[in-house]
Short mmCIF file of C-alpha atoms and ligand atoms in Angstrom, two decimals:
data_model
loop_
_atom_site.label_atom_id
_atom_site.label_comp_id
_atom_site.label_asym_id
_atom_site.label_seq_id
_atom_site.Cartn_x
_atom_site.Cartn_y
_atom_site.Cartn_z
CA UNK P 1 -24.17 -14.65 -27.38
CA UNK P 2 -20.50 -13.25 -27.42
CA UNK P 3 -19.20 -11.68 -24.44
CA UNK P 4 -19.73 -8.17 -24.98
CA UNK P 5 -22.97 -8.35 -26.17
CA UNK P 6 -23.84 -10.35 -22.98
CA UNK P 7 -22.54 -7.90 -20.64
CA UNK P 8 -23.98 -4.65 -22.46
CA UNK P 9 -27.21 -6.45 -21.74
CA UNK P 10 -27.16 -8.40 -18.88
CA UNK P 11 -25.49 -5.35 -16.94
CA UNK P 12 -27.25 -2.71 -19.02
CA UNK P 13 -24.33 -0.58 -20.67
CA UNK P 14 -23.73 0.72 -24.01
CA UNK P 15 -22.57 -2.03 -25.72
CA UNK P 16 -19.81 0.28 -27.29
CA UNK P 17 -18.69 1.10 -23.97
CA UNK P 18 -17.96 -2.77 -23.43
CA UNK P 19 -15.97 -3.20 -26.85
CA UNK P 20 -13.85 -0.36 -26.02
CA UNK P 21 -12.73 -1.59 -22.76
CA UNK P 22 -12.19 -4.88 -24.43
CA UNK P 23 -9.94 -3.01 -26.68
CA UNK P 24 -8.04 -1.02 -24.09
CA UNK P 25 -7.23 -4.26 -22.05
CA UNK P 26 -5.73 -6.06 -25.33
CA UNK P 27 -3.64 -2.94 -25.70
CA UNK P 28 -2.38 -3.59 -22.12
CA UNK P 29 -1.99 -7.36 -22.23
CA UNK P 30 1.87 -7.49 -22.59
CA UNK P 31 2.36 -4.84 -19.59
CA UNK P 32 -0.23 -7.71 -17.16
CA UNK P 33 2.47 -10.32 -18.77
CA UNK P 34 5.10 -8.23 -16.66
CA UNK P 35 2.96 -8.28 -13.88
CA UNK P 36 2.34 -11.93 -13.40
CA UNK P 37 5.99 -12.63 -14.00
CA UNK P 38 6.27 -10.28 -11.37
CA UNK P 39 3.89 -12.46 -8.95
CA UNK P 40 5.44 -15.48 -9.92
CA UNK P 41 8.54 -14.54 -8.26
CA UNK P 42 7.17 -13.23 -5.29
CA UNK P 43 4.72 -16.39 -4.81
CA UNK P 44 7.93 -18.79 -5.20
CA UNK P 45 9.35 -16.89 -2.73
CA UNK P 46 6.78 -16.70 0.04
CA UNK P 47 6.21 -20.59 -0.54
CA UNK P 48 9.85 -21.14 0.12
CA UNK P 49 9.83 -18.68 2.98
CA UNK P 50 6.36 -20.88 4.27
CA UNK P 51 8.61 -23.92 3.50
CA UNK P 52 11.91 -23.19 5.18
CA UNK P 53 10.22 -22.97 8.29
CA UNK P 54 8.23 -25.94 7.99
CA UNK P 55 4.66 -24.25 8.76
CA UNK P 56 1.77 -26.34 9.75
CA UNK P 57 -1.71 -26.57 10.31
CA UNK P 58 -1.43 -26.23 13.77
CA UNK P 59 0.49 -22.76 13.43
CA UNK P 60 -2.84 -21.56 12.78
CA UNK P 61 -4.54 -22.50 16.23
CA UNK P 62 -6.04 -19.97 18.09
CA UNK P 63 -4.22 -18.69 21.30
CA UNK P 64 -5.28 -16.82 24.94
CA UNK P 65 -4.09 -14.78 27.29
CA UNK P 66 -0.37 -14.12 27.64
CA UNK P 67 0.26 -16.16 24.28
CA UNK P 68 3.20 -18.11 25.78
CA UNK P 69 4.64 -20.50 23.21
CA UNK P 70 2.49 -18.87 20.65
CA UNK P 71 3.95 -20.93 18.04
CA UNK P 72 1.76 -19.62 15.44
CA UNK P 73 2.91 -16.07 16.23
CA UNK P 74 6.32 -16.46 15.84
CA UNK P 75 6.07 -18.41 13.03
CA UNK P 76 4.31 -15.87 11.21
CA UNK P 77 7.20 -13.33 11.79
CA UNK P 78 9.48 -15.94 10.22
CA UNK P 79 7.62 -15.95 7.42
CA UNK P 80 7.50 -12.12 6.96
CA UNK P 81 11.37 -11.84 7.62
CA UNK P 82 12.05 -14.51 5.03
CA UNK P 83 10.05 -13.54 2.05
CA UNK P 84 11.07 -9.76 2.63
CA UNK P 85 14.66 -10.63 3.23
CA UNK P 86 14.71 -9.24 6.42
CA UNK P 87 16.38 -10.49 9.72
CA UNK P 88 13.51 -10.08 11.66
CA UNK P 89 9.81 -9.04 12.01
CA UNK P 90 7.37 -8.04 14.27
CA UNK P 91 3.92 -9.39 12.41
CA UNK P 92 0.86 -8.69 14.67
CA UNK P 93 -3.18 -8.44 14.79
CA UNK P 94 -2.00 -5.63 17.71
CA UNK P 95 -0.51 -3.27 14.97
CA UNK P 96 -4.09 -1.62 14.64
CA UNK P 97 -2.88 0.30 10.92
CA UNK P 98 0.00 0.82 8.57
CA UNK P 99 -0.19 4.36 10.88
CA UNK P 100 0.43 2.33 13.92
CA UNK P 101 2.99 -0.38 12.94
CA UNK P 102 4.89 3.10 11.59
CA UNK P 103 4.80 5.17 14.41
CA UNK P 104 5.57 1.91 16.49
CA UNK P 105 8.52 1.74 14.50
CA UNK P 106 9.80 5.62 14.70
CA UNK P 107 9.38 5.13 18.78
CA UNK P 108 11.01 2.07 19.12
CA UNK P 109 13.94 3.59 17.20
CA UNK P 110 14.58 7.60 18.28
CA UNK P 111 15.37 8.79 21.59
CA UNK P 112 15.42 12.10 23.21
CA UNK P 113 17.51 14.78 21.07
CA UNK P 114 17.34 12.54 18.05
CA UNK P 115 15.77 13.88 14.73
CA UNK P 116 14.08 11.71 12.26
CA UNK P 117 15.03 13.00 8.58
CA UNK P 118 12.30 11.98 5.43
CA UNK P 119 14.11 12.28 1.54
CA UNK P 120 10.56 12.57 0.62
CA UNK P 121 9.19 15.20 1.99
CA UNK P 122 6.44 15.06 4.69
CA UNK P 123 5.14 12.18 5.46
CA UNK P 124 1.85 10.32 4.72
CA UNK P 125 -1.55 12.73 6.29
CA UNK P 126 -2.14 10.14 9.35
CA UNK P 127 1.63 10.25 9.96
CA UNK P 128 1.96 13.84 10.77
CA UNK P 129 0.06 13.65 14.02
CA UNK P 130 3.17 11.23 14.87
CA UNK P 131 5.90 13.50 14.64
CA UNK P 132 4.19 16.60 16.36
CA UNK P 133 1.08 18.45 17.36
CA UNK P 134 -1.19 15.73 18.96
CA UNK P 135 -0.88 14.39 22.27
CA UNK P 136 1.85 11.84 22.85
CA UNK P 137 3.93 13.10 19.52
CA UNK P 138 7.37 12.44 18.83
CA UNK P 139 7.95 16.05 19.15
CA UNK P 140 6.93 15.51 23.11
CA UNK P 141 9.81 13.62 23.47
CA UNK P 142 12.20 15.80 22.19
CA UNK P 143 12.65 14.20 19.06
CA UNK P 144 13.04 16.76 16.15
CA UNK P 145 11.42 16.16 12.40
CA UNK P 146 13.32 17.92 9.22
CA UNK P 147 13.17 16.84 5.51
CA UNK P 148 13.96 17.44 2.26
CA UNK P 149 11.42 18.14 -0.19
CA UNK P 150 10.98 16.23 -3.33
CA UNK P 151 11.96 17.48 -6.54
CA UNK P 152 9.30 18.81 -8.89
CA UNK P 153 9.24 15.65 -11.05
CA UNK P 154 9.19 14.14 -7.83
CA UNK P 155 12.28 12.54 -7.71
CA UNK P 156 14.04 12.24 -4.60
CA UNK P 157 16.89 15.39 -3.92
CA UNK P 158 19.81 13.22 -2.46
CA UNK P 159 22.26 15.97 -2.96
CA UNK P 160 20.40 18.19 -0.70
CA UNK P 161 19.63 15.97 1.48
CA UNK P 162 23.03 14.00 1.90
CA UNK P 163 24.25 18.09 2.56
CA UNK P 164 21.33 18.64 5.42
CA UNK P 165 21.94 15.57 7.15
CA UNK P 166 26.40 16.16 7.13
CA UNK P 167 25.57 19.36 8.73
CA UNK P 168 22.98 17.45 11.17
CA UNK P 169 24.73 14.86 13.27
CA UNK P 170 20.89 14.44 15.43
CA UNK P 171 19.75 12.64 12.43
CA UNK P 172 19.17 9.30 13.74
CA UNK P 173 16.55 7.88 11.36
CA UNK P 174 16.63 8.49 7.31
CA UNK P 175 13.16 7.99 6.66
CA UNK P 176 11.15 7.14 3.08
CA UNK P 177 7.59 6.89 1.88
CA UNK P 178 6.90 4.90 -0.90
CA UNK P 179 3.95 5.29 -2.13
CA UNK P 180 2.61 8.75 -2.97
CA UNK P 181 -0.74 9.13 -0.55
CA UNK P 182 -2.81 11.97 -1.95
CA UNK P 183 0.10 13.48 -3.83
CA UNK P 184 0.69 13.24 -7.74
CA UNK P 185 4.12 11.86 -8.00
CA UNK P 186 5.47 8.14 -9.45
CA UNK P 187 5.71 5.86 -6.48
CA UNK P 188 9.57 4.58 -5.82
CA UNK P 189 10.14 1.15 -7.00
CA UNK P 190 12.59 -0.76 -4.83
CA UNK P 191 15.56 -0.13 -7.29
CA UNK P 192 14.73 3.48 -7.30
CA UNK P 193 14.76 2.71 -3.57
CA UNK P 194 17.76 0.86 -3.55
CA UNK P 195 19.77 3.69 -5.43
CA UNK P 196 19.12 6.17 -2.62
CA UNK P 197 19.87 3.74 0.11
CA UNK P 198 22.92 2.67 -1.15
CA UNK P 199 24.26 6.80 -1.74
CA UNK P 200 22.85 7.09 2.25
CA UNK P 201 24.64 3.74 3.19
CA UNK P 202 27.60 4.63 1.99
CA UNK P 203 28.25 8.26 3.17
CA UNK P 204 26.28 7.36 6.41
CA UNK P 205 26.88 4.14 7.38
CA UNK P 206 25.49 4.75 11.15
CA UNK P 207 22.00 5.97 10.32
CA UNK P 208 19.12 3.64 10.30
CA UNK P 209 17.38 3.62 7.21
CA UNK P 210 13.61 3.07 7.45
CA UNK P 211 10.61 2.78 4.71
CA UNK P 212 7.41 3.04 4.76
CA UNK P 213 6.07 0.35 2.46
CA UNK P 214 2.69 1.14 2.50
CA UNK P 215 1.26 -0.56 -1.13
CA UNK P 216 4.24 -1.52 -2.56
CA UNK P 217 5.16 -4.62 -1.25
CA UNK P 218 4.91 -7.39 -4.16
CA UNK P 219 4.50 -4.95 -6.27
CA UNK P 220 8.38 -5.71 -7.17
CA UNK P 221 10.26 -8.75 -7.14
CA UNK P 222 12.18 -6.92 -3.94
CA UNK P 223 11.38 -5.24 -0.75
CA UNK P 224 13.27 -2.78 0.30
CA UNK P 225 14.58 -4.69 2.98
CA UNK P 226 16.77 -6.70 0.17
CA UNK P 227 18.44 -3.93 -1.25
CA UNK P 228 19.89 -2.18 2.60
CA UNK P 229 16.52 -0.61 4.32
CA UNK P 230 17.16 -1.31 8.01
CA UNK P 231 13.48 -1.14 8.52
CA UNK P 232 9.90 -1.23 6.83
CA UNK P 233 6.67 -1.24 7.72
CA UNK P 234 2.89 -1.52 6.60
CA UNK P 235 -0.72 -2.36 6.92
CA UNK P 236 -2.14 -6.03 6.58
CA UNK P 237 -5.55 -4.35 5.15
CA UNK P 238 -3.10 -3.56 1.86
CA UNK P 239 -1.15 -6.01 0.09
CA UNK P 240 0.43 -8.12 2.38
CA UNK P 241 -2.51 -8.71 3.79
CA UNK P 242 -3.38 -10.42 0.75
CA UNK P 243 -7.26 -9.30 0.59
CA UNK P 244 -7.61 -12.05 3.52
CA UNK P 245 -5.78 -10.87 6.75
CA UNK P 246 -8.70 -8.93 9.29
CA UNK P 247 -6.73 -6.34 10.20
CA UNK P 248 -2.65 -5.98 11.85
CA UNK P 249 0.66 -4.32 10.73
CA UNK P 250 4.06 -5.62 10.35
CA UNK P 251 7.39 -4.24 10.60
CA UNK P 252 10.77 -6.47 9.20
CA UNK P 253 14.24 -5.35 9.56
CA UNK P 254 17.81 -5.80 11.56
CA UNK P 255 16.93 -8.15 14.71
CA UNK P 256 18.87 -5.34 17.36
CA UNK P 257 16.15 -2.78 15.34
CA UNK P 258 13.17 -4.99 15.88
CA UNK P 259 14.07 -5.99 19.41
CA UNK P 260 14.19 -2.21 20.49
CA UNK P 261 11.03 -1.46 18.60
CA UNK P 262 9.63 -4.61 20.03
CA UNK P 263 10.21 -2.96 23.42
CA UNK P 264 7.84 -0.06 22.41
CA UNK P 265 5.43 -2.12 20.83
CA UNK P 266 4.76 -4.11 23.74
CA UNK P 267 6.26 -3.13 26.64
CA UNK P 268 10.34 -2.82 27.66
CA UNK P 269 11.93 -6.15 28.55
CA UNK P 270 8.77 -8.07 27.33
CA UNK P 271 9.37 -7.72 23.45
CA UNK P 272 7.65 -10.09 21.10
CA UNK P 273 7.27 -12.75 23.98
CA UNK P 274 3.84 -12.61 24.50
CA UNK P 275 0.70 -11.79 22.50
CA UNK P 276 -2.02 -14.11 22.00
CA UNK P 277 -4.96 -14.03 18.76
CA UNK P 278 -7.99 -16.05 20.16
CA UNK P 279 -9.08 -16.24 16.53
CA UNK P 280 -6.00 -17.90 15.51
CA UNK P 281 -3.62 -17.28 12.44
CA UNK P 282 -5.04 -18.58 9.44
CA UNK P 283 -5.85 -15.66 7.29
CA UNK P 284 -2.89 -13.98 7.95
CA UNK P 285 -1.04 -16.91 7.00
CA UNK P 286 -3.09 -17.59 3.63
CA UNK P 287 -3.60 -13.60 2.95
CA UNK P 288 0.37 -13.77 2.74
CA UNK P 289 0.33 -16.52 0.45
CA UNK P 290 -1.97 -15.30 -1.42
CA UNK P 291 -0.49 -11.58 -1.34
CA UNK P 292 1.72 -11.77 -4.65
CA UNK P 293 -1.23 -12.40 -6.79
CA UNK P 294 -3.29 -10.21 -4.98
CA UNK P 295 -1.12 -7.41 -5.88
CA UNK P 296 -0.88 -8.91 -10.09
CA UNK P 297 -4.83 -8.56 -10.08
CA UNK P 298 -4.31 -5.38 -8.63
CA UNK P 299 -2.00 -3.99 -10.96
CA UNK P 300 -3.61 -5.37 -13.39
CA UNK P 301 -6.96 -3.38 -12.83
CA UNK P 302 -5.67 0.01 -12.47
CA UNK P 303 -3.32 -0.26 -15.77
CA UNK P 304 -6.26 -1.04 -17.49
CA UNK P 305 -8.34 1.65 -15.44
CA UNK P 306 -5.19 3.82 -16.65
CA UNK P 307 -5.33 3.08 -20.40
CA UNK P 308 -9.29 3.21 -20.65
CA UNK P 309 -9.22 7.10 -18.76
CA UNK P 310 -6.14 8.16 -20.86
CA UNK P 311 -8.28 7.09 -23.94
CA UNK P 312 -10.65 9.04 -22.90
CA UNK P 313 -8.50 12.52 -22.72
CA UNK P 314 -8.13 12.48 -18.71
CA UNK P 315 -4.86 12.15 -17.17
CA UNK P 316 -3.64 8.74 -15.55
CA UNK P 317 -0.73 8.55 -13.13
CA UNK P 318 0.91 6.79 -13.82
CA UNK P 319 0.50 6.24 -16.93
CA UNK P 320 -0.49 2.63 -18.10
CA UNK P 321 2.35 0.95 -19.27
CA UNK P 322 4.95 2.83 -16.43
CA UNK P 323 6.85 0.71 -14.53
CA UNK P 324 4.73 0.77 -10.90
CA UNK P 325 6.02 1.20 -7.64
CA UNK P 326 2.93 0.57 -5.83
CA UNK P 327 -0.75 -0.43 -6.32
CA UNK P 328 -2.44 2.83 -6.06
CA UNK P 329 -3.36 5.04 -9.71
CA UNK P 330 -4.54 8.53 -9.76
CA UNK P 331 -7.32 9.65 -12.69
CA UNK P 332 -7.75 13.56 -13.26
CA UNK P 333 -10.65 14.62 -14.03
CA UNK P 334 -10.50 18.02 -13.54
CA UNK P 335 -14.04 18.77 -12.31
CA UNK P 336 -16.46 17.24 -9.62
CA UNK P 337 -18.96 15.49 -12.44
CA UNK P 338 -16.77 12.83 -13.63
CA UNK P 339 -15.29 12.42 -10.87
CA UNK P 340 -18.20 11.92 -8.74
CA UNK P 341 -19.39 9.92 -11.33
CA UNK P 342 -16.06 7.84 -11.59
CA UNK P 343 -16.36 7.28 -7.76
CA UNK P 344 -20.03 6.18 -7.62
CA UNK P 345 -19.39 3.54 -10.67
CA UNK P 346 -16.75 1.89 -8.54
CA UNK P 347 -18.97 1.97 -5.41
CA UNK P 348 -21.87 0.32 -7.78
CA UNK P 349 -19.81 -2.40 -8.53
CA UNK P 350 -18.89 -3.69 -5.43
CA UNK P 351 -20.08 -7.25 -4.19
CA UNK P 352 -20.69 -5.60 -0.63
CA UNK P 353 -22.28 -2.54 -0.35
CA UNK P 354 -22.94 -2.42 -4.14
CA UNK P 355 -26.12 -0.98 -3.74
CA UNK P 356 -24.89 2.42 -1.57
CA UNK P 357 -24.77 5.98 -3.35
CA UNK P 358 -20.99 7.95 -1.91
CA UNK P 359 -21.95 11.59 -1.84
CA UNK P 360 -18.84 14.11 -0.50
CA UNK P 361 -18.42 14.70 3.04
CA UNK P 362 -16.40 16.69 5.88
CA UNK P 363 -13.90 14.02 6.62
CA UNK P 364 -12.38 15.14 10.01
CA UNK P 365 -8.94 15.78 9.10
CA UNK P 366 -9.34 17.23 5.79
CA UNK P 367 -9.56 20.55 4.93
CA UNK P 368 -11.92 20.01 1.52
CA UNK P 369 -14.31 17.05 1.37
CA UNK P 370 -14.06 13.73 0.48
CA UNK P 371 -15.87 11.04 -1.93
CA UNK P 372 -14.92 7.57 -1.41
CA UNK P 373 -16.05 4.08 -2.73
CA UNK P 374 -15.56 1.67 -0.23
CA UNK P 375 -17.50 -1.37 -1.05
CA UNK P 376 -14.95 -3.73 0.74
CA UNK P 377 -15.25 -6.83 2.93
CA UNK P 378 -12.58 -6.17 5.54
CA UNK P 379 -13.40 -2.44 6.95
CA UNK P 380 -11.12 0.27 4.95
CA UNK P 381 -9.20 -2.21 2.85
CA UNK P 382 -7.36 -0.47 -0.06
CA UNK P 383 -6.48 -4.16 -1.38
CA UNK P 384 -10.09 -4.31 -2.26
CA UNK P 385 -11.28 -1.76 -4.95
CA UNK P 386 -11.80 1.43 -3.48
CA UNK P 387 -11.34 4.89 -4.97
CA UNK P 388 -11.24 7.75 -3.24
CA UNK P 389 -10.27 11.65 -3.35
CA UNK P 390 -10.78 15.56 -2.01
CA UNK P 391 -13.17 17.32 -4.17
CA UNK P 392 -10.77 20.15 -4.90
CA UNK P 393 -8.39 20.92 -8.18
CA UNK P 394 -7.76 18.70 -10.11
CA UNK P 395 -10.10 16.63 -8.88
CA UNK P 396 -8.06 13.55 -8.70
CA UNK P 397 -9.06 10.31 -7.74
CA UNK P 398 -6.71 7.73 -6.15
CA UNK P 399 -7.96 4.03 -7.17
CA UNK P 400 -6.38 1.13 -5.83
CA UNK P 401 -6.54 -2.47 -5.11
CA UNK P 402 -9.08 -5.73 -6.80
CA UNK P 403 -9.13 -8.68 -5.12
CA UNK P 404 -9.79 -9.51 -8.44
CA UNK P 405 -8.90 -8.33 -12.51
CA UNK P 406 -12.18 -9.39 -13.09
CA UNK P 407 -14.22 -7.38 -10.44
CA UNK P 408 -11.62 -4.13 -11.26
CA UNK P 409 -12.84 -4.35 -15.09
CA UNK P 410 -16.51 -4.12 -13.84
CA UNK P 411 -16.10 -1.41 -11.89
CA UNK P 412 -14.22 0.19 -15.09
CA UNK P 413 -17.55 -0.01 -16.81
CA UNK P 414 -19.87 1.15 -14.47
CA UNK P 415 -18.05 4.14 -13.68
CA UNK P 416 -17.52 4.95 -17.51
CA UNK P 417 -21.70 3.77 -17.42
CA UNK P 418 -21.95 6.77 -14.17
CA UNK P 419 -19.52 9.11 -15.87
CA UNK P 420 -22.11 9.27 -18.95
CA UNK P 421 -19.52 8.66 -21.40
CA UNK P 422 -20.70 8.70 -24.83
CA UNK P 423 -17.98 7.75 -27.68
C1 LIG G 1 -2.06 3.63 3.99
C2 LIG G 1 -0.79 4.31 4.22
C3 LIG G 1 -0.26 4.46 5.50
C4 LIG G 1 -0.91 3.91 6.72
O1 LIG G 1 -2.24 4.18 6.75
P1 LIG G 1 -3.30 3.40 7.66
O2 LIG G 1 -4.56 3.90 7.08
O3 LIG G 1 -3.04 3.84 9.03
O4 LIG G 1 -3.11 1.94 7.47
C5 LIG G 1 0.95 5.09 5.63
N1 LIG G 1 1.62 5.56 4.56
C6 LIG G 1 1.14 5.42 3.32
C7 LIG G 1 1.93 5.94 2.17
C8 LIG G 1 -0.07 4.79 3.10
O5 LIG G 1 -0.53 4.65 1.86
#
């Protein structure tokens, strides 16, 4: 029996269903083959980074108390700096979120009567809380938060915003989000990236530049670190994290940067001295070297997730064959059926959890509610399929991550097989 007409059967779905995502993914073949030459680069370079500092077997022992000596801490942050071409890096199972390792970041780096300046408009939803509002926000400290909206194509206004910060000589911290969260705009790719840095560099050269690199790291053969950010930061339960890494942050940058945010992120004085992992370093070590292809299979899925939707008549951001900037796609569906539908496919193919029905809730936090599949092995992992949205206009859905092409193109098909799609 020929593959199709095995999985139409075996897996119960309208066998034209199957042939037509078989058709979208040979349309996208040549944009995977820019993919994996993307991942190629990026694995060369982690296993020289690995290399260069001569990791071992025994870097991934387990550790207690204090953490003195921790070799297999330290070595970890070697790693990081070298494969994001970065001085420095503060890589820990303590750095609880990408929200943590950020805000760790923004602390270790303002003071009093500072302000912290974004190019792209407000930050991520879990950021906000950071900068004012909630107990223990930057705001308490004195520490001021302006920004410059993006443009309506969503490109970044660096005329306005070189203009704001002349006139502001507070701003301490230029600040940039990568990815788009639940906003429809391309994600910045670490040229695009690089382009603004080098304008801010140049008529700035004081300011610390930060990013947050939530999803996008491997998705180029850069990190912003390489092309002049001072600073990044993200979550080890997204792509760096490689699908394998528990849970943890990490932040790479300038060594004087990381040792004052060090100082925050443990306590003054005491830095990136101490900190033990009693379960030892392994995954994080083989999550990061397995974090470039990760990210390919990634990609991989939600171009073809993109192709098969825009088929259909929906709208896919990006579109399939756009150059990416990170790992996340957003699907309009512009009412609650298909998406709901869409959302409960993806669920329905996951390995754990496969068997669980997401219905919209109240999500504290949110103002509309929210469906989510999140059939994942490590708790909340957007490297692992997972889709996600508000149900509100346009009833967009945000997929992301695959540990695996293959387990992305299933979930494809059932959510065309929930959706109802006829052709
Ligand atoms: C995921 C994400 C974060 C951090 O979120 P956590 O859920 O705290 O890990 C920050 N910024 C962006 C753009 C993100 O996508």
């Amino acid at each position: 029996m020929d593959m199709i007409s095995y999985i139409s059967k075996h897996f119960r779905i309208d066998p034209q269903l199957v042939e037509f995502v078989f058709e979208c993914e040979k349309e996208v073949a040549p944009i995977f083959k820019l993919f994996q030459e993307t991942a190629q680069v990026n694995q060369f370079r982690v296993i020289e980074a690995f290399q260069k500092n001569s990791v071992s077997a025994r870097h991934f022992y387990a550790s207690t108390g204090y953490g003195y000596g921790d070799e297999g801490r330290e070595k970890l942050c070697r790693v990081f700096a070298d494969a994001f071409g970065a001085e420095d890096a503060i890589v820990s199972p303590m750095l609880m979120s990408g929200t943590h390792a950020i805000s760790t970041a923004l602390f270790g780096l303002l003071r009093p009567g500072d302000t912290l300046y974004s190019l792209t408009g407000k930050p991520y939803d879990t950021l906000l809380s950071t900068l004012y509002g909630a107990s223990g926000s930057l705001e308490e400290y004195g520490i001021r938060f302006n920004c410059a909206p993006l443009e309506s194509n969503g490109m970044i206004d660096i005329d306005t915003s070189v203009a704001e910060i002349k006139k502001d000589p507070s701003v301490k911290v230029v600040y940039l989000q990568r990815s788009t969260g639940y906003e429809i705009r391309p994600a910045f790719t670490t040229e695009d990236l690089g382009r603004v840095i080098s304008v801010i560099r140049s008529e700035f050269p004081d300011k610390t530049i930060m990013v947050d690199n939530c999803y996008g790291e491997f998705v180029c053969t850069e990190e912003p670190t390489a092309v002049g950010a001072d600073i990044i930061a993200g979550s080890l339960i997204k792509n760096p994290g490689g699908g394998i890494a528990p849970t943890g942050g990490y932040i790479a940058g300038k060594s004087s940067l990381i040792e004052k945010i060090a100082g925050r992120f443990s306590a003054p004085g005491i830095g990136t001295e101490i900190g033990s992992y009693a379960f030892g370093y392994q995954q994080y070590y083989q999550g990061f070297f397995m974090a470039p292809h990760t990210v390919c299979q990634a990609l991989q899925g939600v171009a073809l997730a993109a192709r098969v939707f825009e088929q259909l008549g929906y709208q896919a951001k990006p579109s399939y064959d756009a150059v990416r900037g990170d790992i996340t796609q957003s699907i309009i569906f512009g009412s609650e059926e298909p998406m709901t539908g869409f959302i409960r496919g993806i669920q329905r193919s996951s390995a754990i959890d496969g068997h669980v029905v997401p219905y919209a809730w109240d999500m504290p936090g949110y103002d509309d509610k929210v469906i989510m599949a999140a059939g994942t092995f490590v708790q909340g992992a957007s490297v692992e399929l997972t889709a996600d949205g508000p149900i509100r206009e346009p009833y967009a859905a945000y997929l992301q991550g695959a540990l695996t092409y293959e387990h992305a193109k299933l979930g494809i098909l059932y959510a065309l097989d929930s959706m109802g799609v006829t052709l």
